[in-house]
Amino acid sequence: MDQPSLDELNLLHASVCQALGDPKRLLILYALAERPRHVSALAADLDIPQPTVSRHLQVLRDRHLVTTERDGAAVVYSLAEPRVIGVLDTMRLILRDSLARQSGYLATAAEPL
Amino acid sequence: MDQPSLDELNLLHASVCQALGDPKRLLILYALAERPRHVSALAADLDIPQPTVSRHLQVLRDRHLVTTERDGAAVVYSLAEPRVIGVLDTMRLILRDSLARQSGYLATAAEPL
DNA sequence: ACCATGTATTCGCCTATCCGAATACATGGG
DNA sequence: CCCATGTATTCGGATAGGCGAATACATGGT
């Protein structure tokens, strides 16, 4: 309702970016992009302790990057905004370009992703 | 030359996102998107102390988000990857959508950006 | 060589983040 | 009602991030 000022938007923007700025959280988001999952499934699939996963999910939830739904005693986490994955993919693409540019303009091509 | 493993790429990705996860750095990047600038010009335009700007620029430089070029005694900073701004804009768009969705699905439309 | 301007760095402090370990809490079944 | 399973939270410690203030460094001009 109260529409954010530009400054507030900037702060939110930064806080979302910061949430994306952790390797494990990126793994979690990409995992959820494949399919929604239980916390325990994420923990198992990514080989990260359950409490750690839970805390990271909380961060992502605070930033509205994931949503939850109960499934009995378990909780299903899903991407709140699938478009975010597109953004992340674009960043990765840029990153690879940038890396390629750094280490020799004439380097032979490398595998994708 | 050494092409990064997926894990390494993930780490780089996270570190770049983290660099984006600070309000002042976002302001700096958007300012540089308008036009390359001296450190002092950034400091003046954004009303941020020069040493602070310098430190943030260093972070952005470490992540290869900006590049430098000497201009006499001054230093011109530019965006290393203009595409990053597109990514940031997309994120902002998503953010606004998300905010709109949160605070009432039927809320009257608000101004852009 | 010196000075003025512009940029980078250091220091100390405070806050925030991340983690492992342990524990609390919630849900549904028997 | 109690237990098993699954999830969230707390605690403590280590690490990293951010800032103001002061200072060091670099460059070009005179």
PDB file of C-alpha atoms (C1' of nucleotides) in Angstrom:
ATOM      1  CA  MET A   1       0.000   0.000   0.000  1.00  0.00           C
ATOM      2  CA  ASP A   2       2.611   2.462   1.039  1.00  0.00           C
ATOM      3  CA  GLN A   3       4.681   2.556  -2.044  1.00  0.00           C
ATOM      4  CA  PRO A   4       8.362   2.557  -1.273  1.00  0.00           C
ATOM      5  CA  SER A   5      10.498   5.602  -1.821  1.00  0.00           C
ATOM      6  CA  LEU A   6      13.457   5.224  -4.116  1.00  0.00           C
ATOM      7  CA  ASP A   7      15.704   4.945  -1.120  1.00  0.00           C
ATOM      8  CA  GLU A   8      13.579   2.241   0.420  1.00  0.00           C
ATOM      9  CA  LEU A   9      13.536   0.384  -2.850  1.00  0.00           C
ATOM     10  CA  ASN A  10      17.289   0.667  -2.973  1.00  0.00           C
ATOM     11  CA  LEU A  11      17.548  -0.799   0.502  1.00  0.00           C
ATOM     12  CA  LEU A  12      15.251  -3.662  -0.348  1.00  0.00           C
ATOM     13  CA  HIS A  13      17.166  -4.251  -3.521  1.00  0.00           C
ATOM     14  CA  ALA A  14      20.419  -4.417  -1.617  1.00  0.00           C
ATOM     15  CA  SER A  15      18.976  -6.738   0.972  1.00  0.00           C
ATOM     16  CA  VAL A  16      17.731  -9.107  -1.703  1.00  0.00           C
ATOM     17  CA  CYS A  17      21.104  -9.068  -3.417  1.00  0.00           C
ATOM     18  CA  GLN A  18      22.760  -9.755  -0.136  1.00  0.00           C
ATOM     19  CA  ALA A  19      20.510 -12.742   0.377  1.00  0.00           C
ATOM     20  CA  LEU A  20      21.738 -14.011  -2.980  1.00  0.00           C
ATOM     21  CA  GLY A  21      25.311 -13.452  -1.927  1.00  0.00           C
ATOM     22  CA  ASP A  22      25.906 -16.751  -0.217  1.00  0.00           C
ATOM     23  CA  PRO A  23      27.002 -19.923  -2.004  1.00  0.00           C
ATOM     24  CA  LYS A  24      24.715 -22.213  -0.069  1.00  0.00           C
ATOM     25  CA  ARG A  25      21.719 -20.028  -0.631  1.00  0.00           C
ATOM     26  CA  LEU A  26      22.424 -20.044  -4.339  1.00  0.00           C
ATOM     27  CA  LEU A  27      22.552 -23.818  -4.258  1.00  0.00           C
ATOM     28  CA  ILE A  28      19.282 -23.888  -2.393  1.00  0.00           C
ATOM     29  CA  LEU A  29      17.588 -21.585  -4.870  1.00  0.00           C
ATOM     30  CA  TYR A  30      18.790 -23.579  -7.844  1.00  0.00           C
ATOM     31  CA  ALA A  31      17.632 -26.759  -6.157  1.00  0.00           C
ATOM     32  CA  LEU A  32      14.205 -25.270  -5.566  1.00  0.00           C
ATOM     33  CA  ALA A  33      14.126 -24.178  -9.169  1.00  0.00           C
ATOM     34  CA  GLU A  34      14.237 -27.835 -10.164  1.00  0.00           C
ATOM     35  CA  ARG A  35      11.356 -28.627  -7.899  1.00  0.00           C
ATOM     36  CA  PRO A  36       9.915 -27.624  -4.528  1.00  0.00           C
ATOM     37  CA  ARG A  37      11.346 -29.580  -1.663  1.00  0.00           C
ATOM     38  CA  HIS A  38      11.156 -30.360   2.013  1.00  0.00           C
ATOM     39  CA  VAL A  39      13.827 -28.907   4.230  1.00  0.00           C
ATOM     40  CA  SER A  40      15.154 -32.362   4.914  1.00  0.00           C
ATOM     41  CA  ALA A  41      15.287 -33.143   1.206  1.00  0.00           C
ATOM     42  CA  LEU A  42      17.303 -30.010   0.575  1.00  0.00           C
ATOM     43  CA  ALA A  43      19.621 -30.885   3.406  1.00  0.00           C
ATOM     44  CA  ALA A  44      20.132 -34.386   2.030  1.00  0.00           C
ATOM     45  CA  ASP A  45      20.443 -33.374  -1.606  1.00  0.00           C
ATOM     46  CA  LEU A  46      22.877 -30.571  -0.961  1.00  0.00           C
ATOM     47  CA  ASP A  47      24.693 -32.277   1.869  1.00  0.00           C
ATOM     48  CA  ILE A  48      24.198 -29.393   4.247  1.00  0.00           C
ATOM     49  CA  PRO A  49      23.129 -29.830   7.876  1.00  0.00           C
ATOM     50  CA  GLN A  50      19.410 -29.377   8.373  1.00  0.00           C
ATOM     51  CA  PRO A  51      19.660 -26.463  10.815  1.00  0.00           C
ATOM     52  CA  THR A  52      21.924 -24.641   8.396  1.00  0.00           C
ATOM     53  CA  VAL A  53      19.472 -25.166   5.572  1.00  0.00           C
ATOM     54  CA  SER A  54      16.663 -24.003   7.775  1.00  0.00           C
ATOM     55  CA  ARG A  55      18.450 -20.815   8.692  1.00  0.00           C
ATOM     56  CA  HIS A  56      19.271 -20.039   5.077  1.00  0.00           C
ATOM     57  CA  LEU A  57      15.692 -20.683   4.116  1.00  0.00           C
ATOM     58  CA  GLN A  58      14.607 -18.260   6.757  1.00  0.00           C
ATOM     59  CA  VAL A  59      16.803 -15.589   5.203  1.00  0.00           C
ATOM     60  CA  LEU A  60      15.335 -16.305   1.787  1.00  0.00           C
ATOM     61  CA  ARG A  61      11.862 -16.246   3.243  1.00  0.00           C
ATOM     62  CA  ASP A  62      12.422 -12.907   4.934  1.00  0.00           C
ATOM     63  CA  ARG A  63      13.340 -11.501   1.532  1.00  0.00           C
ATOM     64  CA  HIS A  64      10.323 -13.167  -0.047  1.00  0.00           C
ATOM     65  CA  LEU A  65      12.473 -15.236  -2.336  1.00  0.00           C
ATOM     66  CA  VAL A  66      10.850 -18.496  -1.264  1.00  0.00           C
ATOM     67  CA  THR A  67       7.464 -19.476   0.032  1.00  0.00           C
ATOM     68  CA  THR A  68       6.330 -22.277   2.298  1.00  0.00           C
ATOM     69  CA  GLU A  69       3.486 -24.685   2.425  1.00  0.00           C
ATOM     70  CA  ARG A  70       2.871 -27.318   5.012  1.00  0.00           C
ATOM     71  CA  ASP A  71       2.857 -30.946   4.013  1.00  0.00           C
ATOM     72  CA  GLY A  72       1.868 -32.753   7.159  1.00  0.00           C
ATOM     73  CA  ALA A  73       4.716 -32.443   9.593  1.00  0.00           C
ATOM     74  CA  ALA A  74       7.031 -31.363   6.823  1.00  0.00           C
ATOM     75  CA  VAL A  75       7.316 -28.034   5.073  1.00  0.00           C
ATOM     76  CA  VAL A  76       7.578 -27.588   1.345  1.00  0.00           C
ATOM     77  CA  TYR A  77       9.684 -24.703   0.163  1.00  0.00           C
ATOM     78  CA  SER A  78       9.231 -23.282  -3.323  1.00  0.00           C
ATOM     79  CA  LEU A  79      10.603 -20.388  -5.306  1.00  0.00           C
ATOM     80  CA  ALA A  80       8.463 -17.339  -4.765  1.00  0.00           C
ATOM     81  CA  GLU A  81       9.754 -15.767  -7.946  1.00  0.00           C
ATOM     82  CA  PRO A  82      10.942 -18.104 -10.679  1.00  0.00           C
ATOM     83  CA  ARG A  83      12.138 -15.075 -12.600  1.00  0.00           C
ATOM     84  CA  VAL A  84      14.895 -14.714 -10.064  1.00  0.00           C
ATOM     85  CA  ILE A  85      16.503 -17.810 -11.512  1.00  0.00           C
ATOM     86  CA  GLY A  86      16.617 -16.130 -14.880  1.00  0.00           C
ATOM     87  CA  VAL A  87      18.370 -13.206 -13.282  1.00  0.00           C
ATOM     88  CA  LEU A  88      20.869 -15.500 -11.626  1.00  0.00           C
ATOM     89  CA  ASP A  89      21.478 -17.336 -14.877  1.00  0.00           C
ATOM     90  CA  THR A  90      22.115 -14.072 -16.645  1.00  0.00           C
ATOM     91  CA  MET A  91      24.604 -13.118 -14.006  1.00  0.00           C
ATOM     92  CA  ARG A  92      26.380 -16.414 -14.405  1.00  0.00           C
ATOM     93  CA  LEU A  93      26.552 -15.885 -18.113  1.00  0.00           C
ATOM     94  CA  ILE A  94      28.054 -12.465 -17.634  1.00  0.00           C
ATOM     95  CA  LEU A  95      30.452 -13.899 -15.111  1.00  0.00           C
ATOM     96  CA  ARG A  96      31.674 -16.532 -17.522  1.00  0.00           C
ATOM     97  CA  ASP A  97      32.108 -13.979 -20.240  1.00  0.00           C
ATOM     98  CA  SER A  98      34.034 -11.834 -17.856  1.00  0.00           C
ATOM     99  CA  LEU A  99      36.253 -14.683 -16.778  1.00  0.00           C
ATOM    100  CA  ALA A 100      36.898 -15.667 -20.368  1.00  0.00           C
ATOM    101  CA  ARG A 101      37.845 -12.109 -21.168  1.00  0.00           C
ATOM    102  CA  GLN A 102      40.226 -11.942 -18.250  1.00  0.00           C
ATOM    103  CA  SER A 103      42.191 -15.085 -18.844  1.00  0.00           C
ATOM    104  CA  GLY A 104      43.290 -14.631 -22.389  1.00  0.00           C
ATOM    105  CA  TYR A 105      41.174 -13.216 -25.152  1.00  0.00           C
ATOM    106  CA  LEU A 106      42.231 -16.070 -27.366  1.00  0.00           C
ATOM    107  CA  ALA A 107      41.681 -18.930 -24.966  1.00  0.00           C
ATOM    108  CA  THR A 108      39.972 -21.957 -26.370  1.00  0.00           C
ATOM    109  CA  ALA A 109      36.304 -22.243 -25.599  1.00  0.00           C
ATOM    110  CA  ALA A 110      35.240 -23.938 -22.388  1.00  0.00           C
ATOM    111  CA  GLU A 111      32.214 -25.955 -21.407  1.00  0.00           C
ATOM    112  CA  PRO A 112      28.991 -24.138 -20.717  1.00  0.00           C
ATOM    113  CA  LEU A 113      27.303 -23.252 -17.434  1.00  0.00           C
TER     114      LEU A 113
ATOM    115  CA  MET B   1      42.774 -20.440 -18.560  1.00  0.00           C
ATOM    116  CA  ASP B   2      41.896 -22.659 -15.707  1.00  0.00           C
ATOM    117  CA  GLN B   3      38.211 -22.895 -16.216  1.00  0.00           C
ATOM    118  CA  PRO B   4      36.298 -22.742 -12.981  1.00  0.00           C
ATOM    119  CA  SER B   5      34.585 -25.762 -11.532  1.00  0.00           C
ATOM    120  CA  LEU B   6      30.896 -25.437 -10.845  1.00  0.00           C
ATOM    121  CA  ASP B   7      31.657 -24.880  -7.211  1.00  0.00           C
ATOM    122  CA  GLU B   8      34.135 -22.167  -7.982  1.00  0.00           C
ATOM    123  CA  LEU B   9      31.654 -20.529 -10.284  1.00  0.00           C
ATOM    124  CA  ASN B  10      29.099 -20.705  -7.532  1.00  0.00           C
ATOM    125  CA  LEU B  11      31.498 -19.009  -5.144  1.00  0.00           C
ATOM    126  CA  LEU B  12      32.282 -16.276  -7.631  1.00  0.00           C
ATOM    127  CA  HIS B  13      28.622 -15.833  -8.303  1.00  0.00           C
ATOM    128  CA  ALA B  14      27.906 -15.454  -4.613  1.00  0.00           C
ATOM    129  CA  SER B  15      30.748 -13.025  -4.135  1.00  0.00           C
ATOM    130  CA  VAL B  16      29.482 -10.861  -6.986  1.00  0.00           C
ATOM    131  CA  CYS B  17      25.973 -10.906  -5.568  1.00  0.00           C
ATOM    132  CA  GLN B  18      27.337  -9.982  -2.223  1.00  0.00           C
ATOM    133  CA  ALA B  19      29.123  -7.031  -3.749  1.00  0.00           C
ATOM    134  CA  LEU B  20      25.760  -5.930  -5.098  1.00  0.00           C
ATOM    135  CA  GLY B  21      24.218  -6.324  -1.682  1.00  0.00           C
ATOM    136  CA  ASP B  22      25.036  -2.912  -0.327  1.00  0.00           C
ATOM    137  CA  PRO B  23      22.866   0.178  -0.874  1.00  0.00           C
ATOM    138  CA  LYS B  24      25.749   2.529  -1.487  1.00  0.00           C
ATOM    139  CA  ARG B  25      27.365   0.208  -3.980  1.00  0.00           C
ATOM    140  CA  LEU B  26      24.099   0.023  -5.870  1.00  0.00           C
ATOM    141  CA  LEU B  27      23.976   3.794  -5.970  1.00  0.00           C
ATOM    142  CA  ILE B  28      27.536   3.879  -7.228  1.00  0.00           C
ATOM    143  CA  LEU B  29      26.836   1.372  -9.966  1.00  0.00           C
ATOM    144  CA  TYR B  30      23.754   3.204 -11.135  1.00  0.00           C
ATOM    145  CA  ALA B  31      25.700   6.454 -11.107  1.00  0.00           C
ATOM    146  CA  LEU B  32      28.432   4.890 -13.207  1.00  0.00           C
ATOM    147  CA  ALA B  33      25.791   3.576 -15.556  1.00  0.00           C
ATOM    148  CA  GLU B  34      24.865   7.153 -16.368  1.00  0.00           C
ATOM    149  CA  ARG B  35      28.447   8.023 -17.107  1.00  0.00           C
ATOM    150  CA  PRO B  36      31.944   7.174 -15.942  1.00  0.00           C
ATOM    151  CA  ARG B  37      33.130   9.363 -13.111  1.00  0.00           C
ATOM    152  CA  HIS B  38      36.002  10.380 -10.925  1.00  0.00           C
ATOM    153  CA  VAL B  39      35.969   9.147  -7.370  1.00  0.00           C
ATOM    154  CA  SER B  40      35.517  12.696  -6.152  1.00  0.00           C
ATOM    155  CA  ALA B  41      32.592  13.233  -8.516  1.00  0.00           C
ATOM    156  CA  LEU B  42      30.896  10.111  -7.194  1.00  0.00           C
ATOM    157  CA  ALA B  43      31.486  11.256  -3.660  1.00  0.00           C
ATOM    158  CA  ALA B  44      30.018  14.667  -4.393  1.00  0.00           C
ATOM    159  CA  ASP B  45      27.089  13.442  -6.469  1.00  0.00           C
ATOM    160  CA  LEU B  46      26.065  10.756  -4.017  1.00  0.00           C
ATOM    161  CA  ASP B  47      26.977  12.705  -0.916  1.00  0.00           C
ATOM    162  CA  ILE B  48      29.177   9.960   0.455  1.00  0.00           C
ATOM    163  CA  PRO B  49      32.604  10.586   1.969  1.00  0.00           C
ATOM    164  CA  GLN B  50      35.417  10.063  -0.486  1.00  0.00           C
ATOM    165  CA  PRO B  51      37.192   7.318   1.482  1.00  0.00           C
ATOM    166  CA  THR B  52      33.941   5.422   1.738  1.00  0.00           C
ATOM    167  CA  VAL B  53      33.386   5.679  -1.983  1.00  0.00           C
ATOM    168  CA  SER B  54      36.926   4.563  -2.579  1.00  0.00           C
ATOM    169  CA  ARG B  55      36.527   1.508  -0.422  1.00  0.00           C
ATOM    170  CA  HIS B  56      33.296   0.522  -2.099  1.00  0.00           C
ATOM    171  CA  LEU B  57      34.888   0.994  -5.482  1.00  0.00           C
ATOM    172  CA  GLN B  58      37.650  -1.284  -4.416  1.00  0.00           C
ATOM    173  CA  VAL B  59      35.129  -3.975  -3.597  1.00  0.00           C
ATOM    174  CA  LEU B  60      33.483  -3.528  -6.972  1.00  0.00           C
ATOM    175  CA  ARG B  61      36.853  -3.605  -8.649  1.00  0.00           C
ATOM    176  CA  ASP B  62      37.859  -6.801  -6.904  1.00  0.00           C
ATOM    177  CA  ARG B  63      34.728  -8.392  -8.336  1.00  0.00           C
ATOM    178  CA  HIS B  64      35.465  -6.940 -11.741  1.00  0.00           C
ATOM    179  CA  LEU B  65      32.266  -4.942 -11.760  1.00  0.00           C
ATOM    180  CA  VAL B  66      34.045  -1.692 -12.495  1.00  0.00           C
ATOM    181  CA  THR B  67      37.233  -0.735 -14.278  1.00  0.00           C
ATOM    182  CA  THR B  68      39.592   2.162 -13.836  1.00  0.00           C
ATOM    183  CA  GLU B  69      41.493   4.486 -16.073  1.00  0.00           C
ATOM    184  CA  ARG B  70      43.778   7.257 -15.022  1.00  0.00           C
ATOM    185  CA  ASP B  71      42.943  10.817 -15.937  1.00  0.00           C
ATOM    186  CA  GLY B  72      45.915  12.757 -14.755  1.00  0.00           C
ATOM    187  CA  ALA B  73      45.915  12.689 -11.001  1.00  0.00           C
ATOM    188  CA  ALA B  74      42.316  11.534 -10.955  1.00  0.00           C
ATOM    189  CA  VAL B  75      40.888   8.114 -11.678  1.00  0.00           C
ATOM    190  CA  VAL B  76      37.911   7.441 -13.880  1.00  0.00           C
ATOM    191  CA  TYR B  77      35.726   4.556 -12.870  1.00  0.00           C
ATOM    192  CA  SER B  78      33.430   2.897 -15.369  1.00  0.00           C
ATOM    193  CA  LEU B  79      31.116  -0.061 -15.434  1.00  0.00           C
ATOM    194  CA  ALA B  80      33.015  -3.132 -16.507  1.00  0.00           C
ATOM    195  CA  GLU B  81      29.815  -4.859 -17.523  1.00  0.00           C
ATOM    196  CA  PRO B  82      26.903  -2.658 -18.555  1.00  0.00           C
ATOM    197  CA  ARG B  83      24.750  -5.773 -18.716  1.00  0.00           C
ATOM    198  CA  VAL B  84      24.874  -5.887 -14.939  1.00  0.00           C
ATOM    199  CA  ILE B  85      22.642  -2.837 -14.878  1.00  0.00           C
ATOM    200  CA  GLY B  86      20.073  -4.718 -16.889  1.00  0.00           C
ATOM    201  CA  VAL B  87      20.208  -7.480 -14.337  1.00  0.00           C
ATOM    202  CA  LEU B  88      19.751  -5.018 -11.516  1.00  0.00           C
ATOM    203  CA  ASP B  89      16.858  -3.375 -13.304  1.00  0.00           C
ATOM    204  CA  THR B  90      15.194  -6.724 -13.760  1.00  0.00           C
ATOM    205  CA  MET B  91      15.593  -7.437 -10.105  1.00  0.00           C
ATOM    206  CA  ARG B  92      14.012  -4.127  -9.240  1.00  0.00           C
ATOM    207  CA  LEU B  93      11.122  -4.889 -11.512  1.00  0.00           C
ATOM    208  CA  ILE B  94      10.592  -8.222  -9.839  1.00  0.00           C
ATOM    209  CA  LEU B  95      10.886  -6.558  -6.469  1.00  0.00           C
ATOM    210  CA  ARG B  96       8.200  -4.053  -7.303  1.00  0.00           C
ATOM    211  CA  ASP B  97       5.930  -6.772  -8.597  1.00  0.00           C
ATOM    212  CA  SER B  98       6.527  -8.704  -5.452  1.00  0.00           C
ATOM    213  CA  LEU B  99       5.781  -5.724  -3.251  1.00  0.00           C
ATOM    214  CA  ALA B 100       2.640  -4.963  -5.175  1.00  0.00           C
ATOM    215  CA  ARG B 101       1.513  -8.530  -4.776  1.00  0.00           C
ATOM    216  CA  GLN B 102       2.148  -8.456  -1.055  1.00  0.00           C
ATOM    217  CA  SER B 103       0.260  -5.336  -0.172  1.00  0.00           C
ATOM    218  CA  GLY B 104      -3.132  -6.053  -1.606  1.00  0.00           C
ATOM    219  CA  TYR B 105      -3.776  -7.763  -4.887  1.00  0.00           C
ATOM    220  CA  LEU B 106      -6.360  -5.136  -5.678  1.00  0.00           C
ATOM    221  CA  ALA B 107      -4.385  -2.070  -4.717  1.00  0.00           C
ATOM    222  CA  THR B 108      -4.528   0.784  -7.176  1.00  0.00           C
ATOM    223  CA  ALA B 109      -1.547   1.066  -9.452  1.00  0.00           C
ATOM    224  CA  ALA B 110       1.439   3.002  -8.248  1.00  0.00           C
ATOM    225  CA  GLU B 111       4.076   4.977 -10.069  1.00  0.00           C
ATOM    226  CA  PRO B 112       6.860   3.128 -11.802  1.00  0.00           C
ATOM    227  CA  LEU B 113      10.431   2.574 -10.747  1.00  0.00           C
TER     228      LEU B 113
ATOM    229  C1'  DA C   1      61.781  20.079  -5.142  1.00  0.00           C
ATOM    230  C1'  DC C   2      57.462  21.428  -3.475  1.00  0.00           C
ATOM    231  C1'  DC C   3      52.641  21.964  -3.419  1.00  0.00           C
ATOM    232  C1'  DA C   4      47.808  21.202  -4.532  1.00  0.00           C
ATOM    233  C1'  DT C   5      44.601  18.038  -5.804  1.00  0.00           C
ATOM    234  C1'  DG C   6      42.722  13.600  -5.940  1.00  0.00           C
ATOM    235  C1'  DT C   7      42.784   8.802  -4.407  1.00  0.00           C
ATOM    236  C1'  DA C   8      43.863   4.904  -1.445  1.00  0.00           C
ATOM    237  C1'  DT C   9      44.847   2.859   3.001  1.00  0.00           C
ATOM    238  C1'  DT C  10      45.090   2.199   7.980  1.00  0.00           C
ATOM    239  C1'  DC C  11      43.127   2.026  12.518  1.00  0.00           C
ATOM    240  C1'  DG C  12      39.727   1.122  15.900  1.00  0.00           C
ATOM    241  C1'  DC C  13      35.179   0.134  16.753  1.00  0.00           C
ATOM    242  C1'  DC C  14      30.782  -1.692  16.102  1.00  0.00           C
ATOM    243  C1'  DT C  15      27.499  -4.559  13.860  1.00  0.00           C
ATOM    244  C1'  DA C  16      26.210  -8.374  11.124  1.00  0.00           C
ATOM    245  C1'  DT C  17      26.860 -12.970   9.263  1.00  0.00           C
ATOM    246  C1'  DC C  18      27.924 -17.811   9.347  1.00  0.00           C
ATOM    247  C1'  DC C  19      28.437 -22.100  11.565  1.00  0.00           C
ATOM    248  C1'  DG C  20      28.226 -26.423  14.663  1.00  0.00           C
ATOM    249  C1'  DA C  21      26.070 -28.270  18.459  1.00  0.00           C
ATOM    250  C1'  DA C  22      22.419 -28.731  21.229  1.00  0.00           C
ATOM    251  C1'  DT C  23      17.759 -28.040  21.977  1.00  0.00           C
ATOM    252  C1'  DA C  24      13.066 -26.548  21.432  1.00  0.00           C
ATOM    253  C1'  DC C  25       8.921 -26.789  18.783  1.00  0.00           C
ATOM    254  C1'  DA C  26       5.278 -28.712  15.635  1.00  0.00           C
ATOM    255  C1'  DT C  27       2.677 -32.253  13.406  1.00  0.00           C
ATOM    256  C1'  DG C  28       0.429 -36.595  12.680  1.00  0.00           C
ATOM    257  C1'  DG C  29       0.155 -41.548  13.974  1.00  0.00           C
ATOM    258  C1'  DG C  30      -0.730 -45.176  17.005  1.00  0.00           C
TER     259       DG C  30
ATOM    260  C1'  DC D   1      -1.190 -38.928  25.290  1.00  0.00           C
ATOM    261  C1'  DC D   2       3.203 -40.094  23.789  1.00  0.00           C
ATOM    262  C1'  DC D   3       6.330 -40.941  20.242  1.00  0.00           C
ATOM    263  C1'  DA D   4       8.650 -40.402  15.787  1.00  0.00           C
ATOM    264  C1'  DT D   5       9.665 -37.445  12.329  1.00  0.00           C
ATOM    265  C1'  DG D   6      10.604 -33.058  10.556  1.00  0.00           C
ATOM    266  C1'  DT D   7      11.559 -28.176  11.283  1.00  0.00           C
ATOM    267  C1'  DA D   8      12.969 -24.038  13.797  1.00  0.00           C
ATOM    268  C1'  DT D   9      15.609 -21.688  17.319  1.00  0.00           C
ATOM    269  C1'  DT D  10      19.211 -20.610  20.641  1.00  0.00           C
ATOM    270  C1'  DC D  11      23.882 -20.183  22.096  1.00  0.00           C
ATOM    271  C1'  DG D  12      28.686 -19.201  21.581  1.00  0.00           C
ATOM    272  C1'  DG D  13      32.494 -18.280  18.965  1.00  0.00           C
ATOM    273  C1'  DA D  14      34.875 -17.018  14.798  1.00  0.00           C
ATOM    274  C1'  DT D  15      34.939 -14.195  10.746  1.00  0.00           C
ATOM    275  C1'  DA D  16      33.776 -10.641   7.792  1.00  0.00           C
ATOM    276  C1'  DG D  17      31.698  -6.062   6.623  1.00  0.00           C
ATOM    277  C1'  DG D  18      30.976  -1.166   7.236  1.00  0.00           C
ATOM    278  C1'  DC D  19      32.189   3.447   8.872  1.00  0.00           C
ATOM    279  C1'  DG D  20      34.520   7.799  10.570  1.00  0.00           C
ATOM    280  C1'  DA D  21      38.781   9.868  11.252  1.00  0.00           C
ATOM    281  C1'  DA D  22      43.226  10.407  10.230  1.00  0.00           C
ATOM    282  C1'  DT D  23      46.822   9.608   7.203  1.00  0.00           C
ATOM    283  C1'  DA D  24      49.534   7.880   3.412  1.00  0.00           C
ATOM    284  C1'  DC D  25      50.207   7.820  -1.474  1.00  0.00           C
ATOM    285  C1'  DA D  26      50.188   9.420  -6.357  1.00  0.00           C
ATOM    286  C1'  DT D  27      50.081  12.697 -10.016  1.00  0.00           C
ATOM    287  C1'  DG D  28      50.870  16.893 -12.472  1.00  0.00           C
ATOM    288  C1'  DG D  29      52.039  21.704 -12.301  1.00  0.00           C
ATOM    289  C1'  DT D  30      55.083  25.396 -11.137  1.00  0.00           C
TER     290       DT D  30
END
